[in-house]
mmCIF file of C-alpha atoms in Angstrom:
data_model
loop_
_atom_site.group_PDB
_atom_site.id
_atom_site.type_symbol
_atom_site.label_atom_id
_atom_site.label_comp_id
_atom_site.label_asym_id
_atom_site.label_seq_id
_atom_site.Cartn_x
_atom_site.Cartn_y
_atom_site.Cartn_z
ATOM 1 C CA MET A 1 160.134 63.491 156.003
ATOM 2 C CA MET A 2 161.720 64.492 152.689
ATOM 3 C CA THR A 3 160.683 61.214 151.062
ATOM 4 C CA ARG A 4 157.069 61.585 152.165
ATOM 5 C CA LEU A 5 156.904 65.179 150.918
ATOM 6 C CA HIS A 6 158.381 64.070 147.609
ATOM 7 C CA ARG A 7 155.737 61.336 147.179
ATOM 8 C CA LEU A 8 152.821 63.662 147.985
ATOM 9 C CA THR A 9 154.058 66.356 145.631
ATOM 10 C CA ARG A 10 154.718 63.847 142.869
ATOM 11 C CA PHE A 11 151.225 62.337 143.279
ATOM 12 C CA ALA A 12 149.561 65.738 143.055
ATOM 13 C CA ALA A 13 151.626 66.636 140.037
ATOM 14 C CA MET A 14 150.769 63.416 138.216
ATOM 15 C CA LYS A 15 147.023 64.031 138.645
ATOM 16 C CA ARG A 16 147.350 67.424 137.050
ATOM 17 C CA THR A 17 149.825 66.505 134.319
ATOM 18 C CA ALA A 18 147.100 65.468 131.907
ATOM 19 C CA ARG A 19 145.601 68.971 132.017
ATOM 20 C CA THR A 20 148.580 71.230 132.617
ATOM 21 C CA GLY A 21 151.587 69.320 131.308
ATOM 22 C CA TRP A 22 154.938 69.497 133.181
ATOM 23 C CA LEU A 23 154.496 72.941 134.697
ATOM 24 C CA PRO A 24 153.421 71.779 138.230
ATOM 25 C CA ILE A 25 156.360 69.397 138.500
ATOM 26 C CA LEU A 26 158.822 72.077 137.455
ATOM 27 C CA LEU A 27 157.384 74.463 140.043
ATOM 28 C CA THR A 28 158.074 71.969 142.869
ATOM 29 C CA LEU A 29 161.765 71.559 142.066
ATOM 30 C CA PRO A 30 162.916 74.659 144.031
ATOM 31 C CA ILE A 31 161.405 73.183 147.229
ATOM 32 C CA PHE A 32 163.709 70.171 147.080
ATOM 33 C CA LEU A 33 166.719 72.201 146.017
ATOM 34 C CA VAL A 34 166.351 74.439 149.085
ATOM 35 C CA CYS A 35 166.124 71.416 151.418
ATOM 36 C CA LEU A 36 169.261 69.734 150.107
ATOM 37 C CA PRO A 37 172.536 70.228 152.097
ATOM 38 C CA SER A 38 174.586 73.145 150.798
ATOM 39 C CA GLN A 39 177.797 71.105 150.725
ATOM 40 C CA PRO A 40 178.981 67.603 151.722
ATOM 41 C CA VAL A 41 181.135 67.028 154.819
ATOM 42 C CA ALA A 42 184.335 65.816 153.247
ATOM 43 C CA ALA A 43 186.726 65.820 156.228
ATOM 44 C CA ILE A 44 185.033 62.940 158.090
ATOM 45 C CA THR A 45 184.016 59.652 156.529
ATOM 46 C CA PRO A 46 180.726 58.677 158.245
ATOM 47 C CA SER A 47 180.918 55.022 157.266
ATOM 48 C CA ARG A 48 184.328 54.775 158.944
ATOM 49 C CA VAL A 49 183.628 56.660 162.190
ATOM 50 C CA ILE A 50 184.596 54.438 165.112
ATOM 51 C CA ALA A 51 183.039 54.437 168.591
ATOM 52 C CA PRO A 52 185.335 56.434 170.911
ATOM 53 C CA TYR A 53 184.979 54.088 173.906
ATOM 54 C CA PRO A 54 184.816 50.299 174.292
ATOM 55 C CA ALA A 55 181.384 48.781 174.895
ATOM 56 C CA GLY A 56 180.575 47.617 178.409
ATOM 57 C CA PHE A 57 182.518 50.326 180.245
ATOM 58 C CA GLY A 58 179.653 52.548 181.410
ATOM 59 C CA THR A 59 178.824 55.963 179.954
ATOM 60 C CA PRO A 60 181.231 56.995 177.166
ATOM 61 C CA PRO A 61 183.322 60.077 178.003
ATOM 62 C CA MET A 62 182.531 61.542 174.542
ATOM 63 C CA ASN A 63 185.714 63.625 174.478
ATOM 64 C CA TYR A 64 187.569 61.896 171.653
ATOM 65 C CA SER A 65 186.311 60.495 168.365
ATOM 66 C CA LYS A 66 188.057 59.122 165.314
ATOM 67 C CA ASP A 67 187.731 57.747 161.835
ATOM 68 C CA ALA A 68 190.228 55.624 159.915
ATOM 69 C CA TRP A 69 192.651 58.533 159.382
ATOM 70 C CA ARG A 70 192.241 61.140 162.136
ATOM 71 C CA VAL A 71 191.474 61.640 165.836
ATOM 72 C CA TRP A 72 189.556 64.620 167.259
ATOM 73 C CA PHE A 73 189.120 66.043 170.733
ATOM 74 C CA ARG A 74 185.784 67.877 170.953
ATOM 75 C CA GLY A 75 185.951 68.696 167.266
ATOM 76 C CA ARG A 76 189.624 69.715 167.193
ATOM 77 C CA GLU A 77 192.031 67.442 165.342
ATOM 78 C CA VAL A 78 194.641 65.709 167.513
ATOM 79 C CA VAL A 79 197.914 66.109 165.628
ATOM 80 C CA ASP A 80 200.065 62.976 165.199
ATOM 81 C CA ALA A 81 197.592 60.653 166.950
ATOM 82 C CA VAL A 82 197.319 57.137 165.508
ATOM 83 C CA PRO A 83 193.603 56.293 165.028
ATOM 84 C CA SER A 84 194.029 52.530 164.771
ATOM 85 C CA SER A 85 195.410 52.253 168.320
ATOM 86 C CA PHE A 86 193.846 55.339 169.924
ATOM 87 C CA VAL A 87 191.761 54.862 173.093
ATOM 88 C CA ASP A 88 189.746 57.442 175.045
ATOM 89 C CA LEU A 89 190.757 56.984 178.707
ATOM 90 C CA GLY A 90 188.361 59.538 180.220
ATOM 91 C CA ASP A 91 189.012 62.737 182.202
ATOM 92 C CA GLY A 92 190.329 64.373 179.009
ATOM 93 C CA TYR A 93 193.064 61.767 178.549
ATOM 94 C CA GLY A 94 193.655 59.464 175.603
ATOM 95 C CA LYS A 95 196.542 57.493 174.164
ATOM 96 C CA ASP A 96 197.768 55.532 171.190
ATOM 97 C CA VAL A 97 200.704 53.106 171.042
ATOM 98 C CA TRP A 98 203.229 55.953 171.003
ATOM 99 C CA ARG A 99 201.882 58.892 173.002
ATOM 100 C CA ALA A 100 199.519 59.967 175.758
ATOM 101 C CA PHE A 101 197.324 63.055 175.320
ATOM 102 C CA PHE A 102 195.408 65.431 177.555
ATOM 103 C CA GLU A 103 192.604 67.434 175.931
ATOM 104 C CA GLY A 104 194.114 66.653 172.548
ATOM 105 C CA ARG A 105 197.658 67.773 173.373
ATOM 106 C CA PRO A 106 200.624 65.442 173.974
ATOM 107 C CA VAL A 107 201.630 64.682 177.554
ATOM 108 C CA ILE A 108 205.354 65.366 177.341
ATOM 109 C CA ASP A 109 207.615 62.355 178.014
ATOM 110 C CA ALA A 110 204.722 60.144 179.158
ATOM 111 C CA ALA A 111 205.149 56.400 178.624
ATOM 112 C CA ALA A 112 202.092 55.331 176.655
ATOM 113 C CA GLN A 113 202.348 51.620 177.429
ATOM 114 C CA SER A 114 202.108 52.117 181.216
ATOM 115 C CA PHE A 115 199.953 55.275 181.151
ATOM 116 C CA THR A 116 196.698 54.993 183.122
ATOM 117 C CA VAL A 117 194.114 57.479 184.390
ATOM 118 C CA LEU A 118 193.295 57.727 188.108
ATOM 119 C CA CYS A 119 190.643 60.417 188.822
ATOM 120 C CA ASP A 120 190.260 64.161 189.495
ATOM 121 C CA GLY A 121 192.627 64.942 186.608
ATOM 122 C CA TYR A 122 195.404 62.669 187.900
ATOM 123 C CA ALA A 123 197.141 60.041 185.779
ATOM 124 C CA ARG A 124 200.320 58.007 186.032
ATOM 125 C CA ASP A 125 202.852 56.010 184.106
ATOM 126 C CA ALA A 126 205.670 53.854 185.472
ATOM 127 C CA TRP A 127 207.837 56.872 186.339
ATOM 128 C CA ARG A 128 205.664 59.945 186.916
ATOM 129 C CA ILE A 129 202.370 61.289 188.215
ATOM 130 C CA TYR A 130 200.457 63.834 186.104
ATOM 131 C CA TRP A 131 197.682 66.303 186.822
ATOM 132 C CA CYS A 132 195.795 67.732 183.840
ATOM 133 C CA GLY A 133 198.613 66.581 181.582
ATOM 134 C CA ARG A 134 201.432 68.181 183.579
ATOM 135 C CA PRO A 135 203.980 66.261 185.701
ATOM 136 C CA VAL A 136 203.477 66.495 189.472
ATOM 137 C CA ALA A 137 206.876 67.343 190.927
ATOM 138 C CA ASP A 138 208.349 64.885 193.435
ATOM 139 C CA ALA A 139 205.312 62.581 193.514
ATOM 140 C CA ALA A 140 206.136 58.886 193.944
ATOM 141 C CA PRO A 141 204.121 56.676 191.549
ATOM 142 C CA SER A 142 204.675 53.538 193.598
ATOM 143 C CA SER A 143 202.778 54.878 196.647
ATOM 144 C CA PHE A 144 200.567 57.517 195.012
ATOM 145 C CA GLU A 145 196.792 57.371 195.561
ATOM 146 C CA THR A 146 193.916 59.742 194.854
ATOM 147 C CA LEU A 147 191.584 60.622 197.732
ATOM 148 C CA GLY A 148 188.804 62.623 196.054
ATOM 149 C CA TRP A 149 187.946 66.335 195.820
ATOM 150 C CA GLY A 150 191.305 67.002 194.121
ATOM 151 C CA TYR A 151 193.351 65.578 197.002
ATOM 152 C CA ALA A 152 195.986 62.864 196.646
ATOM 153 C CA ARG A 153 199.004 61.593 198.543
ATOM 154 C CA ASP A 154 202.049 59.401 198.383
ATOM 155 C CA ALA A 155 204.169 58.102 201.247
ATOM 156 C CA TRP A 156 205.731 61.518 201.892
ATOM 157 C CA ARG A 157 203.413 64.288 200.674
ATOM 158 C CA VAL A 158 199.807 65.380 200.250
ATOM 159 C CA PHE A 159 198.666 67.130 197.048
ATOM 160 C CA TRP A 160 195.684 69.189 195.950
ATOM 161 C CA ASN A 161 195.102 69.699 192.214
ATOM 162 C CA GLY A 162 198.658 68.611 191.554
ATOM 163 C CA GLN A 163 200.264 71.002 194.053
ATOM 164 C CA PRO A 164 201.990 69.772 197.245
ATOM 165 C CA LEU A 165 200.584 70.969 200.581
ATOM 166 C CA SER A 166 203.238 72.093 203.028
ATOM 167 C CA GLU A 167 203.595 70.603 206.495
ATOM 168 C CA VAL A 168 200.861 67.998 206.117
ATOM 169 C CA ALA A 169 201.094 64.491 207.566
ATOM 170 C CA PRO A 170 200.114 61.960 204.852
ATOM 171 C CA SER A 171 199.557 59.137 207.323
ATOM 172 C CA SER A 172 196.813 61.009 209.222
ATOM 173 C CA PHE A 173 195.384 62.933 206.271
ATOM 174 C CA GLU A 174 191.694 62.293 205.585
ATOM 175 C CA VAL A 175 189.260 63.775 203.057
ATOM 176 C CA LEU A 176 185.901 64.670 204.620
ATOM 177 C CA GLY A 177 183.946 65.824 201.544
ATOM 178 C CA ASP A 178 182.735 69.145 200.105
ATOM 179 C CA GLY A 179 186.388 70.136 199.599
ATOM 180 C CA TYR A 180 187.241 69.731 203.292
ATOM 181 C CA ALA A 181 190.065 67.560 204.623
ATOM 182 C CA HIS A 182 192.215 67.337 207.727
ATOM 183 C CA ASP A 183 195.245 65.741 209.285
ATOM 184 C CA ALA A 184 196.017 65.444 212.990
ATOM 185 C CA TRP A 185 196.741 69.177 213.363
ATOM 186 C CA ARG A 186 194.918 71.218 210.706
ATOM 187 C CA VAL A 187 191.763 71.454 208.602
ATOM 188 C CA PHE A 188 191.811 72.355 204.889
ATOM 189 C CA TRP A 189 189.291 73.524 202.331
ATOM 190 C CA SER A 190 190.251 73.251 198.642
ATOM 191 C CA GLY A 191 193.865 72.814 199.654
ATOM 192 C CA GLN A 192 193.961 75.915 201.879
ATOM 193 C CA PRO A 193 194.493 75.579 205.662
ATOM 194 C CA LEU A 194 191.743 77.062 207.852
ATOM 195 C CA SER A 195 192.932 79.116 210.795
ATOM 196 C CA GLU A 196 191.859 78.428 214.365
ATOM 197 C CA VAL A 197 189.880 75.285 213.580
ATOM 198 C CA ALA A 198 189.885 72.227 215.842
ATOM 199 C CA PRO A 199 190.387 69.035 213.769
ATOM 200 C CA SER A 200 189.213 66.810 216.620
ATOM 201 C CA SER A 201 185.703 68.340 216.656
ATOM 202 C CA PHE A 202 185.427 69.338 212.994
ATOM 203 C CA GLU A 203 182.611 67.782 210.954
ATOM 204 C CA VAL A 204 181.183 68.326 207.470
ATOM 205 C CA LEU A 205 177.415 68.890 207.346
ATOM 206 C CA GLY A 206 176.793 69.074 203.585
ATOM 207 C CA ASP A 207 176.092 71.790 200.984
ATOM 208 C CA GLY A 208 179.511 73.293 201.785
ATOM 209 C CA TYR A 209 178.674 73.770 205.466
ATOM 210 C CA ALA A 210 180.796 72.471 208.341
ATOM 211 C CA ARG A 211 181.426 73.177 212.017
ATOM 212 C CA ASP A 212 183.732 72.565 214.923
ATOM 213 C CA ALA A 213 183.065 73.107 218.633
ATOM 214 C CA TRP A 214 183.214 76.918 218.313
ATOM 215 C CA ARG A 215 182.215 78.019 214.794
ATOM 216 C CA ALA A 216 180.248 77.115 211.676
ATOM 217 C CA PHE A 217 181.650 77.459 208.135
ATOM 218 C CA TRP A 218 180.536 77.617 204.512
ATOM 219 C CA ASN A 219 183.097 76.746 201.820
ATOM 220 C CA GLY A 220 185.858 77.258 204.356
ATOM 221 C CA ARG A 221 184.653 80.698 205.457
ATOM 222 C CA PRO A 222 183.527 81.233 209.081
ATOM 223 C CA LEU A 223 179.889 82.324 209.481
ATOM 224 C CA SER A 224 179.741 85.340 211.745
ATOM 225 C CA ASP A 225 177.871 84.729 215.017
ATOM 226 C CA ALA A 226 176.650 81.267 213.989
ATOM 227 C CA ALA A 227 175.975 78.937 216.925
ATOM 228 C CA PRO A 228 177.572 75.570 216.086
ATOM 229 C CA LEU A 229 175.601 73.553 218.647
ATOM 230 C CA SER A 230 172.227 74.455 217.105
ATOM 231 C CA PHE A 231 173.481 74.770 213.530
ATOM 232 C CA GLU A 232 171.801 72.497 210.981
ATOM 233 C CA VAL A 233 171.703 72.200 207.195
ATOM 234 C CA LEU A 234 168.255 72.306 205.579
ATOM 235 C CA GLY A 235 169.286 71.480 202.015
ATOM 236 C CA ARG A 236 169.495 73.387 198.726
ATOM 237 C CA GLY A 237 172.072 75.757 200.187
ATOM 238 C CA TYR A 238 170.017 76.713 203.261
ATOM 239 C CA ALA A 239 171.069 76.339 206.899
ATOM 240 C CA ARG A 240 169.990 77.736 210.263
ATOM 241 C CA ASP A 241 170.813 77.919 213.932
ATOM 242 C CA ALA A 242 168.545 78.973 216.800
ATOM 243 C CA ARG A 243 168.636 82.647 215.759
ATOM 244 C CA ARG A 244 169.490 82.997 212.044
ATOM 245 C CA VAL A 245 169.014 81.527 208.573
ATOM 246 C CA TRP A 246 171.690 81.365 205.855
ATOM 247 C CA PHE A 247 171.654 80.702 202.117
ATOM 248 C CA ARG A 248 174.994 79.642 200.634
ATOM 249 C CA GLY A 249 176.785 81.245 203.539
ATOM 250 C CA ARG A 250 174.871 84.527 203.387
ATOM 251 C CA GLU A 251 172.592 85.469 206.275
ATOM 252 C CA LEU A 252 168.945 86.118 205.348
ATOM 253 C CA PRO A 253 167.788 89.183 207.331
ATOM 254 C CA GLY A 254 164.351 88.806 208.895
ATOM 255 C CA ALA A 255 164.043 85.055 208.256
ATOM 256 C CA SER A 256 162.511 83.120 211.151
ATOM 257 C CA PRO A 257 164.641 80.028 211.871
ATOM 258 C CA SER A 258 162.004 78.296 214.009
ATOM 259 C CA ASP A 259 159.608 77.726 211.107
ATOM 260 C CA PHE A 260 161.878 78.234 208.079
ATOM 261 C CA LEU A 261 161.794 75.406 205.549
ATOM 262 C CA PRO A 262 163.021 75.497 201.921
ATOM 263 C CA GLN A 263 160.384 74.587 199.344
ATOM 264 C CA TYR A 264 161.298 71.519 197.305
#
């Protein structure tokens, strides 16, 4: 755009130079001076910026970037990182040959050579499990697995967001979706046990809704007076039973469930 404007202005000036001399050209100089950058970006060398993620591995995480001398996490310099060996691992993690990092900060005592990212903020090396860059106490790397929705387990314990859940049976523990999970005796939502819920009849319906044989729930909270047998999810946060309509767990007074349909 700048080049085209320059050519047009120069052409017009040349046509008038014979009659008016250099005055028109001099008058156009302030236009270009205003459009020039106020100062160069000296901290980053554009010709040496390196792609933060290897090609062929799906969508780049776009958390870390680097040039020949420095590494950044979302615009903040990562102190002591080695650019030549640095790799963006995803989920906020990265590593070079010496250290592992989470969101640009060192993961204390992590072994970089064996450090790998799992999912949901979890990572591991040969000796420890980490969640969001912090060690997960008493987790066994050899049997550790992530289950989704922040849940994970090893041979002896179940975890949610890096915290152990008490009195949970890992062998029967199952993640149902929407933050819900259960073992043989209890149902959980976001790591919290739900009281008076029957695991044998519990099912997740979607949009945060669930039910057992006696009650319906939204995000782990019982819906007052909801009839589980006729309860159904309509989508976009709406649900209904034979008598009521709810939106994100809140009853809509006066709504007619028999003909209620959300508009898509």
